[in-house]
Amino acid sequence: MQSDWMKSNIERSDIRSIIAALESNIAQRKNDRISKKLLKLIDVPTRRRKEASIYKINKYTKENDKIIVPGKVLSEGALKHKISIAAIDYSKGAREELTSAGAVLSSIEEMLKEKGVKIII
């Protein structure tokens, strides 16, 4: 977690709001473990953020899993089951594949309120 004297150099306001929500969760001790891990993965330069392909998501999830991708979801592969997913960004092909497979796309802030959430990196 960043201390007050360190300022995040994130330009996108949506990512800044995710970071603020994570820091708030850590301060309030809500989903403390997952919030700390996500903060370390998201509060980095864009080129260092993790990406996950649909193939990888399909391989490491099962029906009705709730997952967070702390980076971009790429369209390589096919999803064979329904999941709930939140990510910073989606490629155009990945968004189409996920919606056609019946996946529920939500925001990271909404997903943090759920129980049993997994992180895919």
PDB file of C-alpha atoms in Angstrom, residues 5 42 68 76 105 110:
ATOM      1  CA  TRP A   5       3.708  10.948   0.604  1.00  0.00           C
ATOM      2  CA  ILE A  42      -3.280  -2.658 -10.199  1.00  0.00           C
ATOM      3  CA  ILE A  68     -11.187 -10.455 -11.106  1.00  0.00           C
ATOM      4  CA  GLU A  76      -7.608 -15.788 -27.393  1.00  0.00           C
ATOM      5  CA  LEU A 105     -19.393  -8.473 -16.693  1.00  0.00           C
ATOM      6  CA  GLU A 110     -18.940  -4.440  -7.356  1.00  0.00           C
TER       7      GLU A 110
END
